[in-house]
mmCIF file of C-alpha atoms in Angstrom:
data_model
loop_
_atom_site.group_PDB
_atom_site.id
_atom_site.type_symbol
_atom_site.label_atom_id
_atom_site.label_comp_id
_atom_site.label_asym_id
_atom_site.label_seq_id
_atom_site.Cartn_x
_atom_site.Cartn_y
_atom_site.Cartn_z
ATOM 1 C CA UNK D 1 9.323 11.597 10.045
ATOM 2 C CA UNK D 2 11.882 9.461 12.502
ATOM 3 C CA UNK D 3 10.852 7.096 14.702
ATOM 4 C CA UNK D 4 12.824 6.734 18.172
ATOM 5 C CA UNK D 5 12.342 3.658 19.977
ATOM 6 C CA UNK D 6 13.304 1.465 22.557
ATOM 7 C CA UNK D 7 12.685 -1.341 23.510
ATOM 8 C CA UNK D 8 13.061 -3.809 26.998
ATOM 9 C CA UNK D 9 11.961 -6.527 28.661
ATOM 10 C CA UNK D 10 9.984 -5.444 31.591
ATOM 11 C CA UNK D 11 7.316 -7.239 34.389
ATOM 12 C CA UNK D 12 4.052 -5.219 33.435
ATOM 13 C CA UNK D 13 2.760 -5.253 36.784
ATOM 14 C CA UNK D 14 5.160 -3.395 38.362
ATOM 15 C CA UNK D 15 5.859 -1.096 35.600
ATOM 16 C CA UNK D 16 2.440 0.075 35.529
ATOM 17 C CA UNK D 17 2.242 1.281 39.035
ATOM 18 C CA UNK D 18 5.110 3.321 38.606
ATOM 19 C CA UNK D 19 3.297 4.713 35.234
ATOM 20 C CA UNK D 20 0.444 5.452 37.221
ATOM 21 C CA UNK D 21 2.612 7.152 39.972
ATOM 22 C CA UNK D 22 3.712 9.095 37.263
ATOM 23 C CA UNK D 23 0.317 10.357 35.479
ATOM 24 C CA UNK D 24 1.198 8.277 32.683
ATOM 25 C CA UNK D 25 -2.209 8.164 30.773
ATOM 26 C CA UNK D 26 -3.814 4.543 29.751
ATOM 27 C CA UNK D 27 -5.424 5.372 25.902
ATOM 28 C CA UNK D 28 -6.047 1.902 24.859
ATOM 29 C CA UNK D 29 -5.750 -2.163 24.510
ATOM 30 C CA UNK D 30 -4.759 -3.056 20.596
ATOM 31 C CA UNK D 31 -4.498 -6.692 19.600
ATOM 32 C CA UNK D 32 -1.870 -7.087 16.936
ATOM 33 C CA UNK D 33 -1.633 -9.754 13.894
ATOM 34 C CA UNK D 34 1.919 -8.688 12.327
ATOM 35 C CA UNK D 35 2.608 -10.346 8.750
ATOM 36 C CA UNK D 36 6.295 -9.368 7.904
ATOM 37 C CA UNK D 37 7.363 -9.499 4.228
ATOM 38 C CA UNK D 38 10.629 -10.183 2.584
ATOM 39 C CA UNK D 39 11.753 -8.889 -0.208
ATOM 40 C CA UNK D 40 12.504 -10.505 -4.135
ATOM 41 C CA UNK D 41 15.599 -8.086 -4.944
ATOM 42 C CA UNK D 42 17.338 -7.755 -1.286
ATOM 43 C CA UNK D 43 16.991 -9.928 1.940
ATOM 44 C CA UNK D 44 15.393 -7.595 4.866
ATOM 45 C CA UNK D 45 17.272 -10.264 7.369
ATOM 46 C CA UNK D 46 20.595 -8.256 6.098
ATOM 47 C CA UNK D 47 19.513 -4.897 5.183
ATOM 48 C CA UNK D 48 17.815 -4.264 8.670
ATOM 49 C CA UNK D 49 14.514 -3.033 7.172
ATOM 50 C CA UNK D 50 10.874 -4.429 7.799
ATOM 51 C CA UNK D 51 7.830 -4.187 5.681
ATOM 52 C CA UNK D 52 4.669 -5.145 7.765
ATOM 53 C CA UNK D 53 0.677 -5.253 7.610
ATOM 54 C CA UNK D 54 -0.661 -4.831 10.835
ATOM 55 C CA UNK D 55 -4.269 -5.858 11.405
ATOM 56 C CA UNK D 56 -5.359 -4.525 14.322
ATOM 57 C CA UNK D 57 -9.213 -4.588 15.823
ATOM 58 C CA UNK D 58 -10.325 -4.725 11.971
ATOM 59 C CA UNK D 59 -8.519 -2.491 10.762
ATOM 60 C CA UNK D 60 -4.916 -2.924 8.214
ATOM 61 C CA UNK D 61 -1.609 -0.527 8.749
ATOM 62 C CA UNK D 62 0.987 -1.236 6.171
ATOM 63 C CA UNK D 63 5.032 -0.078 7.381
ATOM 64 C CA UNK D 64 7.770 0.193 6.224
ATOM 65 C CA UNK D 65 10.774 0.611 8.711
ATOM 66 C CA UNK D 66 14.393 1.538 7.324
ATOM 67 C CA UNK D 67 17.735 -0.076 8.247
ATOM 68 C CA UNK D 68 18.423 1.380 12.073
ATOM 69 C CA UNK D 69 20.172 4.619 12.364
ATOM 70 C CA UNK D 70 22.179 4.217 15.772
ATOM 71 C CA UNK D 71 23.888 1.369 17.879
ATOM 72 C CA UNK D 72 22.091 1.899 20.877
ATOM 73 C CA UNK D 73 18.120 2.457 20.147
ATOM 74 C CA UNK D 74 15.487 1.061 17.239
ATOM 75 C CA UNK D 75 15.198 4.552 15.374
ATOM 76 C CA UNK D 76 14.747 4.367 12.053
ATOM 77 C CA UNK D 77 13.398 5.851 9.208
ATOM 78 C CA UNK D 78 9.329 4.773 9.059
ATOM 79 C CA UNK D 79 6.534 5.775 6.314
ATOM 80 C CA UNK D 80 3.004 4.263 7.331
ATOM 81 C CA UNK D 81 -0.448 4.222 5.115
ATOM 82 C CA UNK D 82 -3.813 2.663 6.194
ATOM 83 C CA UNK D 83 -4.350 -0.021 3.684
ATOM 84 C CA UNK D 84 -7.069 -2.732 2.848
ATOM 85 C CA UNK D 85 -5.285 -5.815 3.988
ATOM 86 C CA UNK D 86 -6.463 -8.536 2.007
ATOM 87 C CA UNK D 87 -5.691 -6.796 -1.563
ATOM 88 C CA UNK D 88 -2.245 -5.216 -0.128
ATOM 89 C CA UNK D 89 -1.411 -8.789 0.632
ATOM 90 C CA UNK D 90 -2.280 -9.970 -2.886
ATOM 91 C CA UNK D 91 -0.419 -6.792 -4.424
ATOM 92 C CA UNK D 92 3.163 -7.846 -2.257
ATOM 93 C CA UNK D 93 3.103 -11.648 -3.649
ATOM 94 C CA UNK D 94 2.366 -10.467 -7.257
ATOM 95 C CA UNK D 95 5.334 -8.298 -6.776
ATOM 96 C CA UNK D 96 7.431 -11.258 -5.533
ATOM 97 C CA UNK D 97 7.792 -10.420 -2.089
ATOM 98 C CA UNK D 98 6.575 -13.049 0.538
ATOM 99 C CA UNK D 99 5.644 -13.772 4.370
ATOM 100 C CA UNK D 100 8.706 -13.910 6.378
ATOM 101 C CA UNK D 101 6.732 -14.403 9.639
ATOM 102 C CA UNK D 102 3.888 -13.666 11.850
ATOM 103 C CA UNK D 103 3.888 -12.111 15.339
ATOM 104 C CA UNK D 104 0.830 -11.280 17.466
ATOM 105 C CA UNK D 105 0.984 -9.630 20.971
ATOM 106 C CA UNK D 106 -1.479 -7.628 22.937
ATOM 107 C CA UNK D 107 -0.357 -3.964 23.466
ATOM 108 C CA UNK D 108 -1.571 -1.375 26.110
ATOM 109 C CA UNK D 109 -0.834 2.132 24.454
ATOM 110 C CA UNK D 110 0.274 4.660 27.873
ATOM 111 C CA UNK D 111 1.073 8.520 27.039
ATOM 112 C CA UNK D 112 3.360 10.536 28.431
ATOM 113 C CA UNK D 113 4.681 13.809 27.836
ATOM 114 C CA UNK D 114 5.619 13.468 24.363
ATOM 115 C CA UNK D 115 6.218 9.224 24.654
ATOM 116 C CA UNK D 116 4.291 6.782 23.558
ATOM 117 C CA UNK D 117 4.988 3.576 26.117
ATOM 118 C CA UNK D 118 3.635 0.404 25.279
ATOM 119 C CA UNK D 119 3.340 -2.791 27.005
ATOM 120 C CA UNK D 120 3.599 -5.906 25.058
ATOM 121 C CA UNK D 121 2.384 -9.209 26.000
ATOM 122 C CA UNK D 122 4.019 -11.307 23.150
ATOM 123 C CA UNK D 123 2.560 -14.683 22.458
ATOM 124 C CA UNK D 124 5.591 -17.304 23.946
ATOM 125 C CA UNK D 125 8.092 -14.474 24.287
ATOM 126 C CA UNK D 126 6.889 -13.158 27.375
ATOM 127 C CA UNK D 127 6.700 -9.566 28.553
ATOM 128 C CA UNK D 128 8.211 -5.914 26.648
ATOM 129 C CA UNK D 129 8.393 -2.457 27.412
ATOM 130 C CA UNK D 130 8.906 0.088 24.105
ATOM 131 C CA UNK D 131 8.923 3.355 25.043
ATOM 132 C CA UNK D 132 8.663 5.851 21.521
ATOM 133 C CA UNK D 133 8.873 9.369 20.360
ATOM 134 C CA UNK D 134 8.325 10.188 16.787
ATOM 135 C CA UNK D 135 10.121 13.797 15.694
ATOM 136 C CA UNK D 136 11.511 15.350 12.462
ATOM 137 C CA UNK D 137 15.644 15.480 14.011
ATOM 138 C CA UNK D 138 17.186 15.722 17.228
ATOM 139 C CA UNK D 139 17.689 11.638 17.779
ATOM 140 C CA UNK D 140 19.997 11.599 20.422
ATOM 141 C CA UNK D 141 18.487 14.361 22.404
ATOM 142 C CA UNK D 142 14.957 12.274 22.513
ATOM 143 C CA UNK D 143 17.342 9.010 22.491
ATOM 144 C CA UNK D 144 18.608 10.481 26.112
ATOM 145 C CA UNK D 145 15.193 11.666 27.276
ATOM 146 C CA UNK D 146 14.023 8.044 26.400
ATOM 147 C CA UNK D 147 16.752 6.145 28.954
ATOM 148 C CA UNK D 148 16.205 9.101 31.403
ATOM 149 C CA UNK D 149 12.735 8.135 31.243
ATOM 150 C CA UNK D 150 13.285 4.339 31.177
ATOM 151 C CA UNK D 151 15.831 4.481 34.647
ATOM 152 C CA UNK D 152 12.370 5.729 36.345
ATOM 153 C CA UNK D 153 11.082 2.464 35.679
ATOM 154 C CA UNK D 154 14.360 0.622 37.111
ATOM 155 C CA UNK D 155 15.745 -0.055 33.105
ATOM 156 C CA UNK D 156 19.158 0.830 32.598
ATOM 157 C CA UNK D 157 20.645 1.418 28.745
ATOM 158 C CA UNK D 158 22.513 -2.419 29.408
ATOM 159 C CA UNK D 159 18.727 -3.769 29.546
ATOM 160 C CA UNK D 160 17.748 -2.193 25.834
ATOM 161 C CA UNK D 161 16.829 -4.990 23.079
ATOM 162 C CA UNK D 162 17.502 -4.101 19.387
ATOM 163 C CA UNK D 163 16.587 -7.637 18.348
ATOM 164 C CA UNK D 164 12.956 -7.141 16.862
ATOM 165 C CA UNK D 165 9.561 -9.499 17.350
ATOM 166 C CA UNK D 166 9.989 -11.206 14.303
ATOM 167 C CA UNK D 167 13.815 -12.173 14.835
ATOM 168 C CA UNK D 168 12.749 -13.270 18.120
ATOM 169 C CA UNK D 169 9.539 -15.348 16.875
ATOM 170 C CA UNK D 170 12.205 -17.033 13.865
ATOM 171 C CA UNK D 171 14.185 -18.275 16.522
ATOM 172 C CA UNK D 172 11.767 -19.391 18.783
ATOM 173 C CA UNK D 173 10.485 -21.221 15.422
ATOM 174 C CA UNK D 174 6.701 -20.536 16.064
ATOM 175 C CA UNK D 175 4.469 -20.385 13.327
ATOM 176 C CA UNK D 176 0.767 -18.608 13.154
ATOM 177 C CA UNK D 177 -0.715 -16.848 11.238
ATOM 178 C CA UNK D 178 -2.872 -13.743 10.771
ATOM 179 C CA UNK D 179 -6.742 -13.844 9.977
ATOM 180 C CA UNK D 180 -7.093 -11.245 7.821
ATOM 181 C CA UNK D 181 -10.003 -10.443 6.456
ATOM 182 C CA UNK D 182 -10.380 -10.597 2.182
ATOM 183 C CA UNK D 183 -11.094 -7.164 1.438
ATOM 184 C CA UNK Q 1 -11.106 -10.614 -9.364
ATOM 185 C CA UNK Q 2 -10.384 -10.220 -12.743
ATOM 186 C CA UNK Q 3 -10.818 -6.840 -15.295
ATOM 187 C CA UNK Q 4 -11.895 -7.791 -19.038
ATOM 188 C CA UNK Q 5 -11.179 -4.053 -20.204
ATOM 189 C CA UNK Q 6 -11.233 -2.825 -24.184
ATOM 190 C CA UNK Q 7 -9.985 0.512 -24.996
ATOM 191 C CA UNK Q 8 -10.113 2.521 -28.314
ATOM 192 C CA UNK Q 9 -10.176 6.089 -29.620
ATOM 193 C CA UNK Q 10 -13.678 7.627 -29.731
ATOM 194 C CA UNK Q 11 -15.223 10.661 -30.429
ATOM 195 C CA UNK Q 12 -17.082 11.307 -27.206
ATOM 196 C CA UNK Q 13 -19.510 13.750 -28.607
ATOM 197 C CA UNK Q 14 -20.867 11.451 -31.148
ATOM 198 C CA UNK Q 15 -20.769 8.360 -28.301
ATOM 199 C CA UNK Q 16 -22.051 10.306 -25.770
ATOM 200 C CA UNK Q 17 -24.994 10.378 -27.980
ATOM 201 C CA UNK Q 18 -25.515 6.981 -28.590
ATOM 202 C CA UNK Q 19 -24.719 6.439 -24.759
ATOM 203 C CA UNK Q 20 -27.619 8.623 -23.791
ATOM 204 C CA UNK Q 21 -29.894 7.243 -26.334
ATOM 205 C CA UNK Q 22 -29.671 3.925 -25.007
ATOM 206 C CA UNK Q 23 -30.378 4.256 -21.395
ATOM 207 C CA UNK Q 24 -26.284 4.289 -20.094
ATOM 208 C CA UNK Q 25 -26.200 6.439 -16.745
ATOM 209 C CA UNK Q 26 -23.212 9.095 -15.681
ATOM 210 C CA UNK Q 27 -22.147 8.168 -12.552
ATOM 211 C CA UNK Q 28 -19.526 10.655 -12.440
ATOM 212 C CA UNK Q 29 -16.636 12.927 -13.633
ATOM 213 C CA UNK Q 30 -13.086 12.468 -12.061
ATOM 214 C CA UNK Q 31 -9.698 13.673 -12.284
ATOM 215 C CA UNK Q 32 -7.005 11.504 -12.142
ATOM 216 C CA UNK Q 33 -3.199 12.013 -11.478
ATOM 217 C CA UNK Q 34 -1.731 8.651 -12.000
ATOM 218 C CA UNK Q 35 2.010 7.998 -10.915
ATOM 219 C CA UNK Q 36 3.481 4.343 -12.690
ATOM 220 C CA UNK Q 37 6.183 3.346 -10.697
ATOM 221 C CA UNK Q 38 8.682 0.177 -12.017
ATOM 222 C CA UNK Q 39 10.117 -2.140 -10.231
ATOM 223 C CA UNK Q 40 13.894 -2.714 -8.675
ATOM 224 C CA UNK Q 41 14.042 -6.137 -9.823
ATOM 225 C CA UNK Q 42 12.249 -6.974 -13.485
ATOM 226 C CA UNK Q 43 10.945 -4.469 -15.774
ATOM 227 C CA UNK Q 44 7.235 -3.984 -15.780
ATOM 228 C CA UNK Q 45 7.459 -2.915 -19.111
ATOM 229 C CA UNK Q 46 8.987 -6.504 -20.200
ATOM 230 C CA UNK Q 47 6.867 -8.181 -17.663
ATOM 231 C CA UNK Q 48 3.749 -6.573 -18.892
ATOM 232 C CA UNK Q 49 2.560 -5.477 -15.260
ATOM 233 C CA UNK Q 50 1.528 -2.058 -13.848
ATOM 234 C CA UNK Q 51 2.072 -0.483 -10.375
ATOM 235 C CA UNK Q 52 0.166 3.030 -10.333
ATOM 236 C CA UNK Q 53 -0.433 5.191 -7.198
ATOM 237 C CA UNK Q 54 -3.880 7.081 -8.798
ATOM 238 C CA UNK Q 55 -5.137 10.044 -7.005
ATOM 239 C CA UNK Q 56 -8.882 11.121 -8.033
ATOM 240 C CA UNK Q 57 -10.164 13.921 -5.991
ATOM 241 C CA UNK Q 58 -8.662 14.025 -2.927
ATOM 242 C CA UNK Q 59 -8.320 10.508 -2.488
ATOM 243 C CA UNK Q 60 -5.079 8.140 -3.478
ATOM 244 C CA UNK Q 61 -5.690 4.156 -4.944
ATOM 245 C CA UNK Q 62 -2.286 1.446 -5.650
ATOM 246 C CA UNK Q 63 -3.332 -0.533 -8.118
ATOM 247 C CA UNK Q 64 -1.694 -3.356 -9.138
ATOM 248 C CA UNK Q 65 -2.260 -5.016 -12.372
ATOM 249 C CA UNK Q 66 -0.925 -8.501 -13.804
ATOM 250 C CA UNK Q 67 -0.078 -8.609 -17.247
ATOM 251 C CA UNK Q 68 -2.880 -9.243 -20.111
ATOM 252 C CA UNK Q 69 -4.541 -12.654 -20.047
ATOM 253 C CA UNK Q 70 -5.649 -12.864 -23.899
ATOM 254 C CA UNK Q 71 -4.444 -11.473 -27.401
ATOM 255 C CA UNK Q 72 -7.447 -9.126 -27.813
ATOM 256 C CA UNK Q 73 -8.680 -7.353 -24.714
ATOM 257 C CA UNK Q 74 -6.962 -5.485 -21.961
ATOM 258 C CA UNK Q 75 -7.897 -8.214 -19.022
ATOM 259 C CA UNK Q 76 -5.727 -8.284 -16.033
ATOM 260 C CA UNK Q 77 -5.793 -9.312 -12.495
ATOM 261 C CA UNK Q 78 -6.357 -6.516 -10.827
ATOM 262 C CA UNK Q 79 -5.304 -5.400 -7.076
ATOM 263 C CA UNK Q 80 -6.561 -2.202 -5.540
ATOM 264 C CA UNK Q 81 -6.523 -0.714 -1.928
ATOM 265 C CA UNK Q 82 -7.370 2.915 -0.827
ATOM 266 C CA UNK Q 83 -3.880 4.322 0.372
ATOM 267 C CA UNK Q 84 -2.065 7.592 1.752
ATOM 268 C CA UNK Q 85 -0.753 8.566 -1.292
ATOM 269 C CA UNK Q 86 2.648 10.866 -0.327
ATOM 270 C CA UNK Q 87 3.495 8.082 2.711
ATOM 271 C CA UNK Q 88 2.780 4.905 -0.103
ATOM 272 C CA UNK Q 89 5.163 6.668 -2.391
ATOM 273 C CA UNK Q 90 7.820 7.120 0.264
ATOM 274 C CA UNK Q 91 7.086 3.656 1.160
ATOM 275 C CA UNK Q 92 7.652 2.463 -2.871
ATOM 276 C CA UNK Q 93 10.746 4.291 -3.203
ATOM 277 C CA UNK Q 94 12.406 3.600 -0.284
ATOM 278 C CA UNK Q 95 12.053 -0.229 -1.188
ATOM 279 C CA UNK Q 96 13.701 0.864 -4.297
ATOM 280 C CA UNK Q 97 10.873 1.252 -6.793
ATOM 281 C CA UNK Q 98 11.034 4.245 -9.274
ATOM 282 C CA UNK Q 99 8.809 6.466 -10.962
ATOM 283 C CA UNK Q 100 8.346 5.291 -14.686
ATOM 284 C CA UNK Q 101 5.874 8.152 -15.906
ATOM 285 C CA UNK Q 102 2.381 10.102 -14.846
ATOM 286 C CA UNK Q 103 -0.633 10.057 -16.950
ATOM 287 C CA UNK Q 104 -3.251 13.296 -16.227
ATOM 288 C CA UNK Q 105 -6.572 12.911 -17.140
ATOM 289 C CA UNK Q 106 -10.437 13.426 -17.396
ATOM 290 C CA UNK Q 107 -12.232 10.492 -16.733
ATOM 291 C CA UNK Q 108 -16.261 10.900 -17.333
ATOM 292 C CA UNK Q 109 -18.108 7.318 -16.160
ATOM 293 C CA UNK Q 110 -21.191 5.907 -17.185
ATOM 294 C CA UNK Q 111 -22.566 3.069 -15.993
ATOM 295 C CA UNK Q 112 -24.735 0.568 -18.807
ATOM 296 C CA UNK Q 113 -25.990 -3.641 -17.649
ATOM 297 C CA UNK Q 114 -22.905 -4.632 -15.885
ATOM 298 C CA UNK Q 115 -20.409 -2.747 -17.360
ATOM 299 C CA UNK Q 116 -18.782 0.561 -16.498
ATOM 300 C CA UNK Q 117 -17.971 2.614 -19.710
ATOM 301 C CA UNK Q 118 -15.112 4.926 -19.476
ATOM 302 C CA UNK Q 119 -14.703 8.533 -21.556
ATOM 303 C CA UNK Q 120 -11.174 9.534 -21.339
ATOM 304 C CA UNK Q 121 -9.692 12.937 -22.210
ATOM 305 C CA UNK Q 122 -5.710 12.348 -21.894
ATOM 306 C CA UNK Q 123 -4.066 15.487 -21.665
ATOM 307 C CA UNK Q 124 -2.272 15.874 -25.341
ATOM 308 C CA UNK Q 125 -3.012 12.322 -26.176
ATOM 309 C CA UNK Q 126 -6.622 12.735 -27.161
ATOM 310 C CA UNK Q 127 -10.473 11.221 -26.371
ATOM 311 C CA UNK Q 128 -10.696 7.526 -25.711
ATOM 312 C CA UNK Q 129 -13.615 4.868 -24.453
ATOM 313 C CA UNK Q 130 -12.532 2.212 -22.083
ATOM 314 C CA UNK Q 131 -15.944 -0.100 -21.601
ATOM 315 C CA UNK Q 132 -15.058 -2.977 -18.313
ATOM 316 C CA UNK Q 133 -16.484 -5.824 -17.008
ATOM 317 C CA UNK Q 134 -15.353 -7.144 -13.551
ATOM 318 C CA UNK Q 135 -16.080 -10.180 -12.953
ATOM 319 C CA UNK Q 136 -14.471 -13.699 -11.675
ATOM 320 C CA UNK Q 137 -14.057 -16.126 -14.525
ATOM 321 C CA UNK Q 138 -15.902 -16.172 -18.347
ATOM 322 C CA UNK Q 139 -13.633 -13.901 -19.653
ATOM 323 C CA UNK Q 140 -14.179 -14.683 -23.352
ATOM 324 C CA UNK Q 141 -17.843 -14.278 -22.561
ATOM 325 C CA UNK Q 142 -17.751 -10.783 -20.720
ATOM 326 C CA UNK Q 143 -15.367 -10.168 -23.949
ATOM 327 C CA UNK Q 144 -17.330 -10.243 -27.193
ATOM 328 C CA UNK Q 145 -20.554 -8.752 -24.641
ATOM 329 C CA UNK Q 146 -17.970 -5.768 -24.959
ATOM 330 C CA UNK Q 147 -16.934 -5.796 -28.473
ATOM 331 C CA UNK Q 148 -20.943 -6.612 -29.168
ATOM 332 C CA UNK Q 149 -21.350 -3.553 -27.063
ATOM 333 C CA UNK Q 150 -18.953 -1.627 -28.717
ATOM 334 C CA UNK Q 151 -20.087 -2.370 -32.393
ATOM 335 C CA UNK Q 152 -23.355 -0.360 -31.479
ATOM 336 C CA UNK Q 153 -21.194 2.532 -31.350
ATOM 337 C CA UNK Q 154 -19.540 2.382 -34.423
ATOM 338 C CA UNK Q 155 -16.191 0.843 -32.932
ATOM 339 C CA UNK Q 156 -14.701 -2.109 -34.643
ATOM 340 C CA UNK Q 157 -12.513 -5.157 -32.812
ATOM 341 C CA UNK Q 158 -10.066 -3.875 -35.309
ATOM 342 C CA UNK Q 159 -10.388 -0.271 -33.263
ATOM 343 C CA UNK Q 160 -9.152 -2.202 -29.896
ATOM 344 C CA UNK Q 161 -6.528 -0.651 -28.542
ATOM 345 C CA UNK Q 162 -3.636 -2.948 -26.259
ATOM 346 C CA UNK Q 163 -1.081 0.260 -25.878
ATOM 347 C CA UNK Q 164 -1.526 1.696 -22.115
ATOM 348 C CA UNK Q 165 -2.027 5.318 -21.577
ATOM 349 C CA UNK Q 166 1.697 5.456 -19.879
ATOM 350 C CA UNK Q 167 2.628 3.650 -22.733
ATOM 351 C CA UNK Q 168 1.582 6.339 -25.071
ATOM 352 C CA UNK Q 169 2.681 8.949 -22.938
ATOM 353 C CA UNK Q 170 6.653 7.364 -22.372
ATOM 354 C CA UNK Q 171 6.156 7.523 -26.885
ATOM 355 C CA UNK Q 172 5.490 10.761 -27.332
ATOM 356 C CA UNK Q 173 7.640 11.922 -23.748
ATOM 357 C CA UNK Q 174 5.259 13.782 -21.999
ATOM 358 C CA UNK Q 175 6.942 14.454 -18.440
ATOM 359 C CA UNK Q 176 4.475 15.842 -16.064
ATOM 360 C CA UNK Q 177 3.946 15.218 -12.218
ATOM 361 C CA UNK Q 178 0.965 14.675 -10.095
ATOM 362 C CA UNK Q 179 0.562 17.755 -6.700
ATOM 363 C CA UNK Q 180 0.195 14.494 -4.149
ATOM 364 C CA UNK Q 181 -0.810 16.052 -0.600
ATOM 365 C CA UNK Q 182 1.814 14.421 1.747
ATOM 366 C CA UNK Q 183 -0.210 12.275 4.301
#
């Protein structure tokens, strides 16, 4: 499964009015605390991979993201599993993985046609939009669809940001910590 | 949490009669398909660690076991989390881990006092007993308790086997495969 994803900065109030006008549906508000891990045998900062434990409103999910597959979007191979957050953290640390950083955000999730739209408020980093299509193939077609959709919100291809929240947080040197429940 | 565990060969029919006589309770029969992984950055065969995905009657669990902590029992540090088996396998392979071997067995689980007793029928390897106590500390006391219990079944400390099923399977060169449901 491939996640085709485009991210940009966005004024949430303005975007929400446009989304509502189009008929996009708000399906939920989530509070994420994301702990990113780096590997003992290769540097994910260099290989452009990510390994994350997301704690979201009491549940924990582990996600692996492969390196980006093109030069304009954030499309990657992605695998995800629900987990016990505390024990999985212990497994990763025992295997030699180590914490690279923590990102806390509030995410409002909208659904529109085959797209998931996330309005992310990321601590001191500010407001962002992420538009995502999950598919087996046809990356180029889906990427084009996402940019056509973003254009309706006044966001152009040149506004696309490929830097991850983790990279931004590390650049800003903000240190946080998730309150993981031990399992 | 530490798992204090002793394993030995055992004639199941004879052991079951003794267990029943003592008042041990059969709490279930499980069908395990265990896939063991090795790491890209260190050889678990040398470090005496284990990383396993166990598929048991439709559920999947990932377990990490640290190296053995003494010279007579199979006591180790252990962390466990329920997972989506197919996606977690994909995550491990993407991270560079690789399959070391597969062990299939039928396990009858009994409970007696603070002990879990497993009667394992491991494919071509034969019949075994594993006795386990899970505790925070006091490894020596619990190990002694387990050997006292095994003595009642006619099994002596010299019968204790520290070789894992995986090692036995690899020595016998039996190749199998789990039928993991893709998540």
